[in-house]
Amino acid sequence: MPRMTTEAAIAAVAKLVAADPEADIEAELRALLKHRSNFVMGKAVKLAEARRVTSATPELIEAFAYFMADCVK
């Protein structure tokens, strides 16, 4: 997924939240979990938890490490 603005990423997460629960959102969600906005990340993590997308574990670990590297910032 090409680099997207925070606003576009938020809209993309909202679209996935509204998607049919049976829809395959894994690839799009995993890409959004790599966004560097904490706001986008928070929404994407909530969605991953709600949909039980366990295949996104590597992205979740990477995101946690990214944000903890400079958690004061």
Coordinates of C-alpha atoms in Angstrom, one line a residue:
M1 CA 0.0 0.0 0.0
P2 CA 1.5 3.4 -0.9
R3 CA 2.1 5.9 1.8
M4 CA -1.2 7.5 2.7
T5 CA -2.1 10.5 4.7
T6 CA -3.4 10.1 8.2
E7 CA -6.9 11.2 7.1
A8 CA -6.9 8.7 4.3
A9 CA -5.8 5.9 6.6
I10 CA -8.5 6.8 9.1
A11 CA -11.1 6.6 6.4
A12 CA -9.6 3.3 5.2
V13 CA -9.9 1.8 8.8
A14 CA -13.5 3.1 9.0
K15 CA -14.3 1.4 5.8
L16 CA -12.9 -1.9 7.1
V17 CA -14.9 -1.5 10.4
A18 CA -18.0 -1.1 8.3
A19 CA -17.2 -4.1 6.1
D20 CA -19.2 -7.3 6.4
P21 CA -17.8 -9.4 9.3
E22 CA -17.2 -12.2 6.9
A23 CA -15.2 -10.1 4.4
D24 CA -11.5 -10.7 4.1
I25 CA -9.9 -7.6 5.5
E26 CA -6.6 -9.1 6.5
A27 CA -4.3 -7.7 3.8
E28 CA -5.7 -4.2 4.1
L29 CA -5.6 -4.2 7.9
R30 CA -2.1 -5.5 8.0
A31 CA -1.0 -2.7 5.7
L32 CA -2.8 -0.1 7.9
L33 CA -1.0 -1.5 11.0
K34 CA 2.2 -0.2 9.5
H35 CA 1.0 3.4 9.4
R36 CA 3.0 5.6 11.7
S37 CA 0.1 7.6 13.1
N38 CA -0.7 6.6 16.7
F39 CA -4.4 7.5 16.0
V40 CA -4.5 5.2 12.9
M41 CA -2.7 2.5 14.8
G42 CA -5.1 2.6 17.7
K43 CA -8.1 2.2 15.5
A44 CA -6.4 -0.6 13.4
V45 CA -5.4 -2.4 16.6
K46 CA -9.0 -2.3 18.0
L47 CA -10.2 -3.7 14.7
A48 CA -7.6 -6.5 14.7
E49 CA -8.7 -7.4 18.2
A50 CA -12.4 -7.2 17.4
R51 CA -12.1 -9.4 14.3
R52 CA -9.5 -11.6 15.9
V53 CA -7.0 -11.2 13.0
T54 CA -4.2 -13.2 14.7
S55 CA -2.2 -13.2 11.4
A56 CA -1.4 -9.5 12.1
T57 CA 0.7 -10.4 15.1
P58 CA 4.0 -9.5 13.4
E59 CA 2.7 -6.0 12.5
L60 CA 1.3 -5.5 16.0
I61 CA 4.7 -6.4 17.6
E62 CA 6.5 -4.1 15.1
A63 CA 4.1 -1.2 15.9
F64 CA 4.5 -1.7 19.6
A65 CA 8.3 -1.6 19.3
Y66 CA 8.1 1.5 17.1
F67 CA 6.0 3.5 19.5
M68 CA 7.9 2.3 22.6
A69 CA 11.3 3.3 21.1
D70 CA 10.4 7.0 21.9
C71 CA 7.3 6.7 24.0
V72 CA 7.7 10.1 25.6
K73 CA 7.3 11.7 22.1

